[in-house]
Amino acid sequence: MTDERVHIRPEVAVLPAYKQGRQAAPEAFKLSSNENPFPPLPGVVEAVQAQTAYNRYPDATALAVRAVLAQRAGLTVDEVHVAPGSVAILHELAKATSGPGDEVVYAWRSFEAYPGVVTVAGATSVQVPNRPDGGHDLDAMAAAVTGRTRMVIVCTPNNPTGPVVTAAEFDAFMARVPSTVLVVLDEAYAEFVTEPTAVRGTPLLERYPNLVVLRTFSKAYGLAGLRVGYAFGPAYVLDAVRACAIPLSVTAQGQAAALASLERETELLERVAELAASRDRIVAALREQGWDVPDAQGNFVWLPTGDLTAHAAERFEAAGIVVRAFGNEGIRVSIGEHEAVGTLLETAGSLVGDLQAAR
């Protein structure tokens, strides 16, 4: 035997693996992964079960899904890309645009996968702190763009803090970003947004030829376990993305579920409205308790627990609620089952005194 080991890139060797929201015990509520608490939409399970040709490869291009999405968005099929989750498309975009010596700019804290996406591509992260209200500081992000910048990621609503980027803010930002820099508008939670001033990426694609918009079936559509995400953008950019993609990665079952879900928009919007209304009630109740909760526009709320984050997470878990803790910054709590709300608010209320004493 030898002590010699296979060479691993140093930056990858120290890169922590993506940390999934922890699973909950059967009697507890899992509010750690921003999953949709509703079961699949009517007809989706049947569509998935009908795909039984497991000995055959799926359509590598997901053409049927792309065609429906393109028709809805007023785009060509070449301006649509489908992959196993929007995070997969982020990896593909980073590999298509960025490498050693290049930089990718994004807000922080934001989606925890961003640093790994950039590192795996071989590029360098440029993290721009959020504003005190948890929203993106787009002025600072635009100022961080240099000749080495190849991609900028804008997350709206921002995961995990919750605020959106407004249309006016985004237009001012895009006016400052060179047209040779790709801007990725990550709209994984767009369906839950009720703020009328929020930016909506798809209508802006014609105005900004360096824009790609990311969406997913994991959140509002409740297909997290089947891994289907999609992107809208210029065909030549998405052609480069497709060249970087792992072939045959979106299953036939996932494609069938996406198509069946798109046919049931009325039921989907009813569920989304119910979750958004529950979110707003929870935010109002938390603020009444004394919490400084940022504007919440996804299917989650952010509790700025600071140095007491681990303590707060333990208290929630003891009460039967699994939350997502982020270092010594805060806790993200998903909008889940109605039965969880009472326990959530009761536990959060009991923590207010601890936070005030720690200040």
Short mmCIF file of C-alpha atoms in Angstrom, two decimals:
data_model
loop_
_atom_site.label_atom_id
_atom_site.label_comp_id
_atom_site.label_asym_id
_atom_site.label_seq_id
_atom_site.Cartn_x
_atom_site.Cartn_y
_atom_site.Cartn_z
CA MET A 1 0.00 0.00 0.00
CA THR A 2 1.11 3.57 -0.57
CA ASP A 3 0.25 6.81 1.18
CA GLU A 4 0.06 8.63 -2.14
CA ARG A 5 -3.39 9.94 -2.98
CA VAL A 6 -5.12 11.05 -6.15
CA HIS A 7 -4.64 14.76 -6.78
CA ILE A 8 -7.71 16.84 -5.96
CA ARG A 9 -7.88 20.53 -6.81
CA PRO A 10 -6.99 22.33 -3.53
CA GLU A 11 -9.94 24.70 -3.73
CA VAL A 12 -12.31 21.74 -4.20
CA ALA A 13 -10.70 19.69 -1.43
CA VAL A 14 -11.70 22.34 1.12
CA LEU A 15 -15.09 23.06 -0.42
CA PRO A 16 -17.93 21.89 1.83
CA ALA A 17 -20.57 19.76 0.18
CA TYR A 18 -24.01 21.30 -0.34
CA LYS A 19 -25.88 21.06 2.94
CA GLN A 20 -29.44 19.87 2.52
CA GLY A 21 -32.13 20.89 4.97
CA ARG A 22 -32.21 18.24 7.65
CA GLN A 23 -34.94 15.61 7.58
CA ALA A 24 -37.59 15.72 10.29
CA ALA A 25 -38.85 12.92 12.51
CA PRO A 26 -42.30 11.57 11.57
CA GLU A 27 -43.98 13.59 14.31
CA ALA A 28 -42.12 16.82 13.50
CA PHE A 29 -42.51 19.45 10.77
CA LYS A 30 -39.71 19.84 8.21
CA LEU A 31 -39.53 23.58 7.55
CA SER A 32 -35.88 23.58 6.51
CA SER A 33 -35.90 23.09 2.72
CA ASN A 34 -38.58 25.44 1.32
CA GLU A 35 -40.55 22.47 0.06
CA ASN A 36 -44.19 22.80 -0.95
CA PRO A 37 -46.34 21.16 1.76
CA PHE A 38 -49.08 20.28 -0.73
CA PRO A 39 -49.03 16.93 -2.55
CA PRO A 40 -48.53 16.93 -6.34
CA LEU A 41 -51.23 18.62 -8.38
CA PRO A 42 -54.12 16.44 -9.62
CA GLY A 43 -53.05 14.18 -12.48
CA VAL A 44 -49.32 14.51 -11.86
CA VAL A 45 -48.88 11.20 -10.06
CA GLU A 46 -50.80 9.41 -12.78
CA ALA A 47 -48.64 11.03 -15.48
CA VAL A 48 -45.47 9.93 -13.70
CA GLN A 49 -46.75 6.40 -13.15
CA ALA A 50 -47.52 6.09 -16.85
CA GLN A 51 -43.81 6.52 -17.67
CA THR A 52 -42.74 2.92 -17.15
CA ALA A 53 -40.22 2.42 -19.96
CA TYR A 54 -37.31 2.42 -17.52
CA ASN A 55 -35.19 0.53 -20.03
CA ARG A 56 -35.31 3.50 -22.43
CA TYR A 57 -33.52 6.83 -22.25
CA PRO A 58 -35.63 9.98 -21.86
CA ASP A 59 -35.72 12.71 -24.47
CA ALA A 60 -32.32 14.32 -23.92
CA THR A 61 -33.60 17.72 -25.04
CA ALA A 62 -36.85 17.69 -23.00
CA LEU A 63 -38.37 19.10 -26.16
CA ALA A 64 -42.01 18.70 -25.16
CA VAL A 65 -41.46 20.65 -21.93
CA ARG A 66 -39.40 23.30 -23.70
CA ALA A 67 -42.09 23.72 -26.36
CA VAL A 68 -44.82 24.42 -23.79
CA LEU A 69 -42.60 26.80 -21.82
CA ALA A 70 -41.53 28.59 -25.00
CA GLN A 71 -45.12 29.03 -26.14
CA ARG A 72 -46.10 30.49 -22.76
CA ALA A 73 -43.16 32.90 -22.71
CA GLY A 74 -43.33 33.92 -26.37
CA LEU A 75 -39.90 32.45 -27.08
CA THR A 76 -38.44 29.84 -29.43
CA VAL A 77 -37.59 26.38 -28.09
CA ASP A 78 -33.90 27.20 -28.53
CA GLU A 79 -34.35 30.03 -26.02
CA VAL A 80 -35.44 27.53 -23.36
CA HIS A 81 -33.26 25.03 -21.53
CA VAL A 82 -34.45 22.31 -19.14
CA ALA A 83 -32.18 20.63 -16.58
CA PRO A 84 -32.41 18.67 -13.30
CA GLY A 85 -33.16 21.72 -11.16
CA SER A 86 -32.19 25.36 -11.61
CA VAL A 87 -29.04 24.76 -9.56
CA ALA A 88 -27.83 22.43 -12.33
CA ILE A 89 -28.28 25.27 -14.81
CA LEU A 90 -26.23 27.54 -12.53
CA HIS A 91 -23.39 25.02 -12.71
CA GLU A 92 -23.73 24.85 -16.49
CA LEU A 93 -23.79 28.64 -16.85
CA ALA A 94 -20.70 29.03 -14.67
CA LYS A 95 -18.79 26.41 -16.65
CA ALA A 96 -19.89 27.97 -19.94
CA THR A 97 -18.80 31.50 -19.01
CA SER A 98 -16.15 31.37 -16.30
CA GLY A 99 -12.84 29.72 -15.54
CA PRO A 100 -9.54 30.36 -13.77
CA GLY A 101 -8.87 34.09 -13.48
CA ASP A 102 -12.53 35.00 -14.04
CA GLU A 103 -14.91 36.37 -11.41
CA VAL A 104 -18.58 35.81 -10.60
CA VAL A 105 -20.38 38.48 -8.58
CA TYR A 106 -23.33 37.74 -6.31
CA ALA A 107 -24.92 39.03 -3.11
CA TRP A 108 -24.19 37.45 0.25
CA ARG A 109 -25.88 36.01 2.07
CA SER A 110 -27.79 34.41 -0.77
CA PHE A 111 -28.41 30.87 -2.08
CA GLU A 112 -25.79 28.69 -0.39
CA ALA A 113 -24.97 26.81 -3.61
CA TYR A 114 -23.49 29.88 -5.31
CA PRO A 115 -19.98 29.65 -3.80
CA GLY A 116 -19.65 26.00 -4.79
CA VAL A 117 -20.93 26.65 -8.31
CA VAL A 118 -18.23 29.27 -8.84
CA THR A 119 -15.43 27.24 -7.25
CA VAL A 120 -16.18 24.10 -9.26
CA ALA A 121 -16.03 26.16 -12.44
CA GLY A 122 -12.54 27.30 -11.41
CA ALA A 123 -13.54 30.94 -11.10
CA THR A 124 -13.41 33.34 -8.14
CA SER A 125 -16.39 34.47 -6.08
CA VAL A 126 -16.94 38.16 -5.42
CA GLN A 127 -19.47 38.35 -2.60
CA VAL A 128 -21.25 41.67 -2.03
CA PRO A 129 -22.93 42.10 1.38
CA ASN A 130 -26.69 42.55 1.45
CA ARG A 131 -28.27 45.76 2.67
CA PRO A 132 -29.34 45.86 6.33
CA ASP A 133 -32.90 44.97 5.22
CA GLY A 134 -31.67 41.70 3.68
CA GLY A 135 -32.05 42.86 0.08
CA HIS A 136 -29.41 43.07 -2.64
CA ASP A 137 -27.18 46.15 -2.73
CA LEU A 138 -27.28 46.45 -6.52
CA ASP A 139 -25.22 49.65 -6.55
CA ALA A 140 -22.41 47.84 -4.76
CA MET A 141 -22.82 44.79 -7.00
CA ALA A 142 -22.54 46.94 -10.13
CA ALA A 143 -19.44 48.62 -8.67
CA ALA A 144 -17.91 45.15 -8.07
CA VAL A 145 -18.01 44.31 -11.78
CA THR A 146 -14.55 44.48 -13.33
CA GLY A 147 -12.86 43.41 -16.53
CA ARG A 148 -12.54 39.93 -15.00
CA THR A 149 -16.28 39.56 -14.31
CA ARG A 150 -17.98 36.99 -16.50
CA MET A 151 -21.27 36.46 -14.66
CA VAL A 152 -23.44 38.21 -12.07
CA ILE A 153 -26.17 36.34 -10.17
CA VAL A 154 -29.18 38.26 -8.88
CA CYS A 155 -31.50 36.26 -6.62
CA THR A 156 -35.05 37.59 -6.30
CA PRO A 157 -36.71 36.95 -3.91
CA ASN A 158 -33.39 36.48 -2.15
CA ASN A 159 -32.96 33.08 -0.55
CA PRO A 160 -32.72 32.94 2.47
CA THR A 161 -33.54 36.54 3.52
CA GLY A 162 -36.70 37.12 1.45
CA PRO A 163 -36.73 40.60 -0.17
CA VAL A 164 -37.16 41.13 -3.90
CA VAL A 165 -35.30 43.27 -6.39
CA THR A 166 -37.63 45.90 -7.80
CA ALA A 167 -38.03 46.52 -11.52
CA ALA A 168 -36.60 50.03 -11.17
CA GLU A 169 -33.57 48.76 -9.24
CA PHE A 170 -32.90 46.08 -11.82
CA ASP A 171 -33.14 48.48 -14.76
CA ALA A 172 -30.67 50.86 -13.09
CA PHE A 173 -28.36 47.93 -12.39
CA MET A 174 -28.46 46.59 -15.94
CA ALA A 175 -27.61 50.05 -17.27
CA ARG A 176 -24.28 49.79 -15.42
CA VAL A 177 -23.36 46.21 -16.34
CA PRO A 178 -21.42 45.71 -19.59
CA SER A 179 -23.36 43.83 -22.25
CA THR A 180 -20.54 41.26 -22.40
CA VAL A 181 -21.22 40.17 -18.80
CA LEU A 182 -23.92 37.56 -18.33
CA VAL A 183 -26.57 38.48 -15.76
CA VAL A 184 -28.48 35.55 -14.27
CA LEU A 185 -31.80 36.42 -12.64
CA ASP A 186 -32.52 33.55 -10.26
CA GLU A 187 -36.31 33.51 -9.84
CA ALA A 188 -36.76 30.14 -8.14
CA TYR A 189 -39.51 31.59 -5.92
CA ALA A 190 -41.11 33.97 -8.42
CA GLU A 191 -44.60 32.44 -8.19
CA PHE A 192 -44.88 33.45 -4.54
CA VAL A 193 -44.11 37.14 -5.13
CA THR A 194 -46.97 39.53 -4.40
CA GLU A 195 -44.99 42.79 -4.33
CA PRO A 196 -46.20 44.77 -7.39
CA THR A 197 -42.89 46.61 -7.88
CA ALA A 198 -40.84 43.40 -8.11
CA VAL A 199 -38.84 42.72 -11.25
CA ARG A 200 -40.18 40.05 -13.58
CA GLY A 201 -37.41 38.63 -15.70
CA THR A 202 -39.12 37.02 -18.67
CA PRO A 203 -40.53 40.25 -20.22
CA LEU A 204 -37.03 41.79 -20.04
CA LEU A 205 -35.28 39.22 -22.21
CA GLU A 206 -35.76 41.20 -25.41
CA ARG A 207 -34.49 44.39 -23.76
CA TYR A 208 -31.37 42.80 -22.25
CA PRO A 209 -29.54 40.38 -24.58
CA ASN A 210 -27.10 39.42 -21.79
CA LEU A 211 -29.87 38.19 -19.47
CA VAL A 212 -30.78 34.62 -18.51
CA VAL A 213 -33.77 33.91 -16.25
CA LEU A 214 -33.89 30.82 -14.05
CA ARG A 215 -37.09 29.15 -12.83
CA THR A 216 -37.94 25.78 -11.28
CA PHE A 217 -40.69 23.23 -10.77
CA SER A 218 -39.34 22.37 -7.32
CA LYS A 219 -41.00 25.09 -5.25
CA ALA A 220 -44.41 26.36 -6.34
CA TYR A 221 -45.14 23.26 -8.45
CA GLY A 222 -44.10 20.87 -5.68
CA LEU A 223 -41.85 18.66 -7.80
CA ALA A 224 -38.71 18.94 -5.68
CA GLY A 225 -38.15 15.18 -5.73
CA LEU A 226 -38.22 14.97 -9.53
CA ARG A 227 -35.63 17.72 -10.24
CA VAL A 228 -36.81 19.86 -13.14
CA GLY A 229 -35.63 23.43 -13.61
CA TYR A 230 -35.52 25.67 -16.65
CA ALA A 231 -33.90 28.76 -18.10
CA PHE A 232 -34.98 31.43 -20.58
CA GLY A 233 -32.29 33.29 -22.49
CA PRO A 234 -30.42 33.89 -25.75
CA ALA A 235 -30.16 30.75 -27.87
CA TYR A 236 -26.38 30.99 -28.28
CA VAL A 237 -25.90 31.23 -24.50
CA LEU A 238 -28.18 28.28 -23.85
CA ASP A 239 -26.47 26.31 -26.64
CA ALA A 240 -23.22 26.75 -24.68
CA VAL A 241 -25.03 25.68 -21.54
CA ARG A 242 -26.36 22.57 -23.26
CA ALA A 243 -22.81 21.72 -24.32
CA CYS A 244 -21.80 21.77 -20.63
CA ALA A 245 -24.79 19.77 -19.41
CA ILE A 246 -24.75 16.14 -18.34
CA PRO A 247 -26.65 14.31 -21.11
CA LEU A 248 -29.98 12.63 -20.41
CA SER A 249 -30.19 14.12 -16.92
CA VAL A 250 -33.90 15.03 -16.83
CA THR A 251 -35.89 11.83 -16.44
CA ALA A 252 -38.96 10.92 -18.45
CA GLN A 253 -40.89 10.92 -15.18
CA GLY A 254 -39.76 14.46 -14.39
CA GLN A 255 -40.70 15.66 -17.86
CA ALA A 256 -44.14 14.06 -17.60
CA ALA A 257 -44.71 15.64 -14.19
CA ALA A 258 -43.71 19.07 -15.48
CA LEU A 259 -46.09 18.84 -18.44
CA ALA A 260 -48.96 17.65 -16.25
CA SER A 261 -48.31 20.45 -13.75
CA LEU A 262 -48.30 23.12 -16.46
CA GLU A 263 -51.76 21.98 -17.51
CA ARG A 264 -53.14 22.70 -14.04
CA GLU A 265 -52.31 26.37 -13.56
CA THR A 266 -55.60 27.23 -11.83
CA GLU A 267 -55.03 24.75 -8.99
CA LEU A 268 -51.39 25.82 -8.79
CA LEU A 269 -52.22 29.50 -8.37
CA GLU A 270 -54.76 28.68 -5.67
CA ARG A 271 -52.10 26.82 -3.67
CA VAL A 272 -49.52 29.55 -4.20
CA ALA A 273 -51.98 32.20 -3.03
CA GLU A 274 -52.75 30.18 0.08
CA LEU A 275 -49.06 29.81 0.95
CA ALA A 276 -48.38 33.49 0.29
CA ALA A 277 -51.27 34.50 2.54
CA SER A 278 -50.00 32.20 5.29
CA ARG A 279 -46.53 33.72 4.88
CA ASP A 280 -47.89 37.23 5.28
CA ARG A 281 -49.85 36.30 8.40
CA ILE A 282 -46.76 34.68 9.92
CA VAL A 283 -44.60 37.72 9.15
CA ALA A 284 -47.15 40.05 10.73
CA ALA A 285 -47.37 37.88 13.85
CA LEU A 286 -43.57 37.65 14.16
CA ARG A 287 -43.20 41.42 13.87
CA GLU A 288 -45.87 41.89 16.50
CA GLN A 289 -43.78 39.67 18.79
CA GLY A 290 -40.81 42.00 18.25
CA TRP A 291 -38.91 40.21 15.48
CA ASP A 292 -37.15 42.32 12.83
CA VAL A 293 -38.29 40.18 9.90
CA PRO A 294 -37.25 41.33 6.40
CA ASP A 295 -39.87 41.62 3.70
CA ALA A 296 -40.74 38.02 2.81
CA GLN A 297 -41.68 37.31 -0.79
CA GLY A 298 -40.75 33.63 -1.13
CA ASN A 299 -42.30 30.65 0.65
CA PHE A 300 -40.12 31.24 3.73
CA VAL A 301 -39.30 33.81 6.40
CA TRP A 302 -35.94 34.91 7.81
CA LEU A 303 -35.29 35.29 11.53
CA PRO A 304 -32.10 37.31 12.27
CA THR A 305 -30.98 35.36 15.33
CA GLY A 306 -27.28 36.32 15.16
CA ASP A 307 -25.04 34.67 17.73
CA LEU A 308 -28.05 32.82 19.14
CA THR A 309 -28.76 30.99 15.88
CA ALA A 310 -27.69 27.55 17.13
CA HIS A 311 -29.62 28.06 20.37
CA ALA A 312 -32.75 29.14 18.47
CA ALA A 313 -32.51 26.18 16.07
CA GLU A 314 -32.32 23.79 19.02
CA ARG A 315 -35.38 25.37 20.59
CA PHE A 316 -37.37 25.00 17.39
CA GLU A 317 -36.26 21.40 17.01
CA ALA A 318 -37.23 20.62 20.60
CA ALA A 319 -40.70 21.95 19.75
CA GLY A 320 -40.95 19.66 16.71
CA ILE A 321 -39.95 22.09 13.96
CA VAL A 322 -36.80 21.57 11.89
CA VAL A 323 -35.50 24.89 10.54
CA ARG A 324 -32.46 25.89 8.48
CA ALA A 325 -29.72 27.60 10.49
CA PHE A 326 -27.05 29.73 8.81
CA GLY A 327 -23.94 30.10 10.95
CA ASN A 328 -24.29 32.98 13.38
CA GLU A 329 -26.54 34.98 11.04
CA GLY A 330 -30.07 33.69 11.19
CA ILE A 331 -32.68 31.03 10.58
CA ARG A 332 -34.84 30.38 7.53
CA VAL A 333 -38.25 28.88 8.18
CA SER A 334 -40.30 27.50 5.31
CA ILE A 335 -44.03 28.06 5.04
CA GLY A 336 -45.35 24.57 5.64
CA GLU A 337 -48.40 22.83 6.96
CA HIS A 338 -51.09 24.91 8.70
CA GLU A 339 -50.71 22.66 11.74
CA ALA A 340 -47.17 23.93 12.23
CA VAL A 341 -48.00 27.63 12.47
CA GLY A 342 -49.12 27.67 16.10
CA THR A 343 -45.99 25.88 17.31
CA LEU A 344 -43.80 28.05 15.09
CA LEU A 345 -45.17 31.29 16.50
CA GLU A 346 -45.22 30.05 20.08
CA THR A 347 -41.56 28.99 19.88
CA ALA A 348 -40.52 32.19 18.11
CA GLY A 349 -42.28 34.25 20.76
CA SER A 350 -40.45 32.44 23.53
CA LEU A 351 -37.12 33.35 21.92
CA VAL A 352 -37.68 37.11 21.76
CA GLY A 353 -36.59 37.61 25.36
CA ASP A 354 -33.39 35.63 24.79
CA LEU A 355 -32.51 37.80 21.81
CA GLN A 356 -33.20 41.06 23.62
CA ALA A 357 -31.08 39.93 26.58
CA ALA A 358 -28.19 39.08 24.27
CA ARG A 359 -28.09 42.55 22.73
#
